[in-house]
Tab-separated table of C-alpha atoms in Angstrom:
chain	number	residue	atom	x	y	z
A	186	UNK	CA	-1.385	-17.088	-16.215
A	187	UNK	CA	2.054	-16.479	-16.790
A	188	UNK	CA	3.826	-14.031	-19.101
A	189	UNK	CA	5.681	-15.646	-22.310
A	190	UNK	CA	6.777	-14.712	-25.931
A	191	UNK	CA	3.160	-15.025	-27.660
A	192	UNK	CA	1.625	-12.616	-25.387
A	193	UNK	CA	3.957	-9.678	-26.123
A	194	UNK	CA	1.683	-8.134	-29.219
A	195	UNK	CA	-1.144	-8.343	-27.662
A	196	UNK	CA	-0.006	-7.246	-23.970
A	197	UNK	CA	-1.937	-4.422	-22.596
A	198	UNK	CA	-1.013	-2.046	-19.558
A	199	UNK	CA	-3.483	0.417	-17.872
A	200	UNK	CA	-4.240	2.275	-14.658
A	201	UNK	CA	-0.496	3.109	-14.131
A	202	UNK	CA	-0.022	4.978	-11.042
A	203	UNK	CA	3.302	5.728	-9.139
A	204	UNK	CA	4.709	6.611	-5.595
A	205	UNK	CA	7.845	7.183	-4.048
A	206	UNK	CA	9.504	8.805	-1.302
A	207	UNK	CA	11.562	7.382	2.285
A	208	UNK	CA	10.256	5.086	4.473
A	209	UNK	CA	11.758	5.085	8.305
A	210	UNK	CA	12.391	1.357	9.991
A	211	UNK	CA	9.549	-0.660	10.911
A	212	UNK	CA	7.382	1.207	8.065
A	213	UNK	CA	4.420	-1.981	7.382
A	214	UNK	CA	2.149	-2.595	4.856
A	215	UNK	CA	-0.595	-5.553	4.988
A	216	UNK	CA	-1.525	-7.196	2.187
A	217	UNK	CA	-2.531	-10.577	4.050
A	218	UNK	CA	-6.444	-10.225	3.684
A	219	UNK	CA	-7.594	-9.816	0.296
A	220	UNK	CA	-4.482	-9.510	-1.107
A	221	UNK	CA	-2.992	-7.291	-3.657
A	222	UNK	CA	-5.144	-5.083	-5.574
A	223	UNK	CA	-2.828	-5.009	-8.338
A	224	UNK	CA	0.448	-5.588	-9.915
A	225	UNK	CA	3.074	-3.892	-8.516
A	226	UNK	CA	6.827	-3.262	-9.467
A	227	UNK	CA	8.407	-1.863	-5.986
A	228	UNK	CA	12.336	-0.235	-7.174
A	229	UNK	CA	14.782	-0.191	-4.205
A	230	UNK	CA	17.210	2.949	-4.376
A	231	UNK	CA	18.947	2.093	-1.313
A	232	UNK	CA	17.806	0.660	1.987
A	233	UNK	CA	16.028	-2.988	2.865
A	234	UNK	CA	12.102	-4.306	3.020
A	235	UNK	CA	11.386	-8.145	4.239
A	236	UNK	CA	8.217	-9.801	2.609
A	237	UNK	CA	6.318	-12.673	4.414
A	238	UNK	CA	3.883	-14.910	2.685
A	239	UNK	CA	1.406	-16.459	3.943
A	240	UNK	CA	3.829	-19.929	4.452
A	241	UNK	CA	6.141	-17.665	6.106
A	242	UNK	CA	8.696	-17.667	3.268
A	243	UNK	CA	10.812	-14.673	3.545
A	244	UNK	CA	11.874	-12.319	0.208
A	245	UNK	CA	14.557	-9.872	1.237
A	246	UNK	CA	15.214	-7.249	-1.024
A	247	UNK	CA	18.024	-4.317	-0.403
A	248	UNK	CA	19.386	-1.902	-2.628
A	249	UNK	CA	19.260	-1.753	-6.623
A	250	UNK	CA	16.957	-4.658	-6.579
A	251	UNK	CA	13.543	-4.529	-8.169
A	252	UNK	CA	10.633	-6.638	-6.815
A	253	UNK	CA	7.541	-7.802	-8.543
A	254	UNK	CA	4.415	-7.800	-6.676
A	255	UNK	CA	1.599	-9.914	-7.943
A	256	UNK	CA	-1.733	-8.841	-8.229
A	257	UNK	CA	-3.869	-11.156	-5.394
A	258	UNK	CA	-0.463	-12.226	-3.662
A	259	UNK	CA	-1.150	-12.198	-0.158
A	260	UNK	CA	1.753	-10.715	1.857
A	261	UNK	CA	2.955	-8.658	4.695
A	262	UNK	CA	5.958	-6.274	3.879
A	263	UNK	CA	8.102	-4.099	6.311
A	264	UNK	CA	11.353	-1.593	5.924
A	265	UNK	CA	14.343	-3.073	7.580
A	266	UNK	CA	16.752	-0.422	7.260
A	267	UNK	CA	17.078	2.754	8.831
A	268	UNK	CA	15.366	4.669	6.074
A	269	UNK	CA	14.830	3.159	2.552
A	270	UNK	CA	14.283	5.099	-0.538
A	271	UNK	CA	11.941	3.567	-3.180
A	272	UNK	CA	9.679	3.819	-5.968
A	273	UNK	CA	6.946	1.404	-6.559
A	274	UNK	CA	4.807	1.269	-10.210
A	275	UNK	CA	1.159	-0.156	-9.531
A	276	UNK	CA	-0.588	-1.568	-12.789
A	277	UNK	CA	-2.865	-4.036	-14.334
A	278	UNK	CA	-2.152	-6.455	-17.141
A	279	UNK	CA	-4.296	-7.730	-19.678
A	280	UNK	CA	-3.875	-10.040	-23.152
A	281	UNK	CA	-6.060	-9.348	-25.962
A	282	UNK	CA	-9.057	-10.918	-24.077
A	283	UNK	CA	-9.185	-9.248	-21.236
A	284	UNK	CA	-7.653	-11.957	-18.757
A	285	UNK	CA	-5.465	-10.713	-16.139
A	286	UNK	CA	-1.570	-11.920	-16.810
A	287	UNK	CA	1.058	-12.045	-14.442
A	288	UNK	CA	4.919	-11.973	-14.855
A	289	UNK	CA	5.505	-14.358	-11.584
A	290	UNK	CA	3.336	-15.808	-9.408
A	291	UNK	CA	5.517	-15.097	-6.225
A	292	UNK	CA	7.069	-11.918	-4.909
A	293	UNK	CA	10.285	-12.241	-7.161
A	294	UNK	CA	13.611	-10.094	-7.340
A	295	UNK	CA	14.830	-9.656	-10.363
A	296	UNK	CA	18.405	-9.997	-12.067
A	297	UNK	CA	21.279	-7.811	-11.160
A	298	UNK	CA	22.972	-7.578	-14.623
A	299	UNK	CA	23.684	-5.251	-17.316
A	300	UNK	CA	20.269	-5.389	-18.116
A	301	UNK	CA	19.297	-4.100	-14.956
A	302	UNK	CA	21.476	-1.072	-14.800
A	303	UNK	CA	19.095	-0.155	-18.042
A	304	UNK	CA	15.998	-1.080	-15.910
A	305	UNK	CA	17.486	1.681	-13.081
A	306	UNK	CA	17.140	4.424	-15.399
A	307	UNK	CA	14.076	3.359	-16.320
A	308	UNK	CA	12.828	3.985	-13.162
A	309	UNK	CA	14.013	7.024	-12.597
A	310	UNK	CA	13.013	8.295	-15.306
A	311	UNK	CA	9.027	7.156	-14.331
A	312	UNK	CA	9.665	8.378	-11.244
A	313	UNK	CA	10.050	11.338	-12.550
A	314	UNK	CA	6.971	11.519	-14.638
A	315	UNK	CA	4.774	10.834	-11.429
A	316	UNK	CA	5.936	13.790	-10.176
A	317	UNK	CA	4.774	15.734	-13.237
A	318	UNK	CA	0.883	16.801	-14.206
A	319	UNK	CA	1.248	16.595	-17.439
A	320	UNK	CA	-0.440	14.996	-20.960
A	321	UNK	CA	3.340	14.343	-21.900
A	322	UNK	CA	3.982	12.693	-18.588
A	323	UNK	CA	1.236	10.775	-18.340
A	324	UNK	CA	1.946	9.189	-21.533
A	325	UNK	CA	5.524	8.682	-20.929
A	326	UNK	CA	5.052	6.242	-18.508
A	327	UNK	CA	2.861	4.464	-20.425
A	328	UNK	CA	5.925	3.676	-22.643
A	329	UNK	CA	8.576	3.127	-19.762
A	330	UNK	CA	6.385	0.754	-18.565
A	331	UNK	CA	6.170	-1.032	-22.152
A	332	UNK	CA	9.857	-0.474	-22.277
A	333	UNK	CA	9.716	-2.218	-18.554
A	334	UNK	CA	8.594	-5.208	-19.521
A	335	UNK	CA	10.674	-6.237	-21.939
A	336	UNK	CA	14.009	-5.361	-19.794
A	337	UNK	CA	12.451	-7.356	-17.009
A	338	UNK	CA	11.519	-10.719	-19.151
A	339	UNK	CA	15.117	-11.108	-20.001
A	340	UNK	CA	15.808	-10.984	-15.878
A	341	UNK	CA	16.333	-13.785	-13.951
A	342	UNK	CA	15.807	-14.049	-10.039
A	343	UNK	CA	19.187	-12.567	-8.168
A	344	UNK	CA	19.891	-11.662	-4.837
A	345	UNK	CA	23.317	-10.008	-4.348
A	346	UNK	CA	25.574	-9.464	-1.412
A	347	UNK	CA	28.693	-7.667	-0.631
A	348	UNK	CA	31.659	-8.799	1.088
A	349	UNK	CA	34.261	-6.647	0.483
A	350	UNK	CA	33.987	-4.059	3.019
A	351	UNK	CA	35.903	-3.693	6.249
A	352	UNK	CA	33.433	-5.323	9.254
A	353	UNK	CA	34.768	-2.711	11.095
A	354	UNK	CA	32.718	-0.030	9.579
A	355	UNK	CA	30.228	-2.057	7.657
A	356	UNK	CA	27.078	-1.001	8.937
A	357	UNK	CA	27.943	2.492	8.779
A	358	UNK	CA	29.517	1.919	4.938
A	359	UNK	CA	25.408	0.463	4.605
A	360	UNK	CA	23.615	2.807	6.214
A	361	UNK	CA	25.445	5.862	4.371
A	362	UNK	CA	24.618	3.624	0.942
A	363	UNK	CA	21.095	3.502	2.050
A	364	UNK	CA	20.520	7.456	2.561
A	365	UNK	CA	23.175	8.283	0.422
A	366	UNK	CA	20.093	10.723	-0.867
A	367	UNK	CA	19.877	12.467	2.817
A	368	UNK	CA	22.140	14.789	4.501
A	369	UNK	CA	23.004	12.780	7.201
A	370	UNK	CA	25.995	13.387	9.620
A	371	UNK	CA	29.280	11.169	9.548
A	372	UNK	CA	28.444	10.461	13.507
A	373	UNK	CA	25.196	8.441	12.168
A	374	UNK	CA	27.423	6.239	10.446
A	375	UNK	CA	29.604	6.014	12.810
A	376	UNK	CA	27.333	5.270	15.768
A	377	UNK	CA	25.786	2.356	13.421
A	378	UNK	CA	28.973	0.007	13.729
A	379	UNK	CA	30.089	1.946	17.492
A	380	UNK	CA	33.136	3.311	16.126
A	381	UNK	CA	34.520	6.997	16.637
A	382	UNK	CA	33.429	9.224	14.163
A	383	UNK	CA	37.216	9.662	13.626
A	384	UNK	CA	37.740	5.936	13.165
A	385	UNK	CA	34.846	5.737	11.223
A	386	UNK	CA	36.677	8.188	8.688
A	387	UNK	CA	39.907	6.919	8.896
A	388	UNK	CA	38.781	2.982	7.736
A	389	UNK	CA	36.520	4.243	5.239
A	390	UNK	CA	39.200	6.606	3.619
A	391	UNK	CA	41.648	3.603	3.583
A	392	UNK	CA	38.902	1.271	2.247
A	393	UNK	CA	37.879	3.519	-0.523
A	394	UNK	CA	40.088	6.439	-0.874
A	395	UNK	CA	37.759	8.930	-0.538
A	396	UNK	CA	36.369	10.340	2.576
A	397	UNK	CA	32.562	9.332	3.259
A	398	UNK	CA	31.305	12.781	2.523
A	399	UNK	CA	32.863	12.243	-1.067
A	400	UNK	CA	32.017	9.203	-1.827
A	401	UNK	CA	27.858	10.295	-0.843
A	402	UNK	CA	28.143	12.930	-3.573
A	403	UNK	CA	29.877	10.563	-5.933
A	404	UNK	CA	26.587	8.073	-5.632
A	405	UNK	CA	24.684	11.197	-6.353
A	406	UNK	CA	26.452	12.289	-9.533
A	407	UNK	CA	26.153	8.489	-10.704
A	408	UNK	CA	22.395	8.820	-10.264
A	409	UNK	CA	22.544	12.237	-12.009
A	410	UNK	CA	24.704	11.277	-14.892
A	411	UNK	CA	21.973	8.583	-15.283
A	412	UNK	CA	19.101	10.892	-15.116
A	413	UNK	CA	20.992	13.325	-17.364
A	414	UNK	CA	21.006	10.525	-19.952
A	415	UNK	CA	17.288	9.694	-20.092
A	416	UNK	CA	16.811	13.064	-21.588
A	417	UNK	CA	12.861	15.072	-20.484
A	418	UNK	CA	14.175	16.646	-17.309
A	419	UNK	CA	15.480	19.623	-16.624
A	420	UNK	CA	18.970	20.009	-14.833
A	421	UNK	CA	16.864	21.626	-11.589
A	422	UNK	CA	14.493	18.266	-11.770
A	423	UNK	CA	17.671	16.491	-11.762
A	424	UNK	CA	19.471	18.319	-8.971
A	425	UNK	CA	16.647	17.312	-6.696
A	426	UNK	CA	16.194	14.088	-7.430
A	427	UNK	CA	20.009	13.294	-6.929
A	428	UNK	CA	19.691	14.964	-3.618
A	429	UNK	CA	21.145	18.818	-4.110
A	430	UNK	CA	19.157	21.241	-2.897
A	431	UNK	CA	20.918	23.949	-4.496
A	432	UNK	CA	21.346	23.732	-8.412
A	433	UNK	CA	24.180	25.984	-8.350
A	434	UNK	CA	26.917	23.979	-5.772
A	435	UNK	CA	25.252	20.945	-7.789
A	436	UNK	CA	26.495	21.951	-11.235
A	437	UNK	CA	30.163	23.251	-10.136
A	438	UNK	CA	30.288	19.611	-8.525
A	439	UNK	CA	28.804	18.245	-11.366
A	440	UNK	CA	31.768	19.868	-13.151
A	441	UNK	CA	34.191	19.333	-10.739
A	442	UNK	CA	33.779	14.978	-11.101
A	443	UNK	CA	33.255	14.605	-14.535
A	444	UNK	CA	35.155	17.807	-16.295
A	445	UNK	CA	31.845	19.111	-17.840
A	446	UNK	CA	28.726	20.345	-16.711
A	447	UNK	CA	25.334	19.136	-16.686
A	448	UNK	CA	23.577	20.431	-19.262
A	449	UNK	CA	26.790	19.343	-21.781
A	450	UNK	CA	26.189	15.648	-20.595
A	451	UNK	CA	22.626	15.845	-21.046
A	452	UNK	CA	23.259	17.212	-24.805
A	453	UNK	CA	26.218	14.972	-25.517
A	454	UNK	CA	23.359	12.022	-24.449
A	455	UNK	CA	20.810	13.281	-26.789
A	456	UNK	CA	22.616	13.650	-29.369
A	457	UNK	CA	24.914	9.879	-29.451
């Protein structure tokens, strides 16, 4: 059955669960058998994963792209990047008799739009909540997932690709935007598109005017400023989940990018 308007009122989600975390290249899962054993929403922070159905059709989704994962849909995934940061929502959906409803019938991406930038902070913010053992947690992403739905059934299928960036020093400019939560060294972007680490810097500082060490903690303040602006975390959760392991050197940097420091932008969010 698949979702429409009339079955909004009566939609009902339960056994929410939620993992996430870094796979390495060549990660599998194998779903070929019996199939999924539920629904599945699978967010990509950065990094690649290839789905194969059983005709062989290939789904290829990279980062910022969120893929639904039908309940019974009998697949084979695998990570394609170096290392891919994710977080996948596993659920089951019932209307008000009990029959099982599904948003898509195939492994779908969904839209890249405005809408989706609002389905990002969703995400983090119920990745967040797995991570927490509490009542107030638990019920939290109950309603992100409610709050889910509706950003996704305005979606459309998308699948986005960027052309912009010097060949030269492309796979390195990838590979950084695919770890951009590790602290990898400039030479492992450089060896990924067999440039010098010194030409690898040069390009990239011409391409984007920032060196690539900058423009890694940029990606992380844009994921923080996002975080800050769910409200329900505190500036440490934050820190870590942007990828600062010290709170301290994150707020001054915090500070240093956007002229005010965390816990203002978290206040100034709450309170528009």
């Amino acid at each position: 059955m698949i979702i429409n308007n009339q079955f909004f009122d009566d939609l009902r989600i339960s056994d929410i669960s939620g993992s996430s975390g870094v796979r390495a290249y060549g990660r599998k899962a194998d779903h070929s058998n019996r199939g999924r054993k539920n629904n599945g929403i699978l967010y990509i922070w950065s990094g690649e994963a290839r789905f194969y159905d059983a005709q062989k059709e290939k789904v290829v989704a990279s980062n910022g792209d969120m893929v639904f994962l039908p309940k019974h849909k009998k697949y084979k995934m695998e990570y394609t990047a170096e290392s891919t940061t994710f977080v996948l929502a596993n659920f089951e959906l019932q209307d008000k008799n009990n029959d099982d409803i599904c948003l898509f019938e195939d492994i779908t991406i969904l839209a890249k739009d405005d809408m989706t930038q609002r389905i990002a902070k969703t995400m983090m913010s119920f990745e967040l909540c797995c991570s927490l053992r509490t009542i107030e947690a638990t019920l939290r992403k109950k309603e992100l997932m409610y709050r889910l739905f509706g950003l996704i059934y305005n979606s459309k299928p998308y699948l986005s690709q960027r052309s912009d960036i010097d060949l030269k020093i492309f796979d390195g400019v990838r590979l950084l935007e695919q770890t951009y939560l590790e602290n990898l060294p400039i030479s492992r972007y450089a060896e990924a598109c067999h440039v010098s680490v010194n030409t690898f810097r040069s390009v990239f500082q011409k391409q984007f005017g920032v060196s690539p060490l900058k423009y890694r903690n940029h990606l992380r303040i844009e994921r923080a400023k996002e975080l800050l602006s769910e409200g329900g975390f505190t500036v440490a959760e934050v820190a870590y989940a942007s990828g600062f392991e010290n709170i301290g050197y994150f707020c001054r940097y915090f500070r240093q990018i956007t002229g005010e420091s965390p816990s203002e932008t978290k206040r100034k969010k709450q309170n528009s």
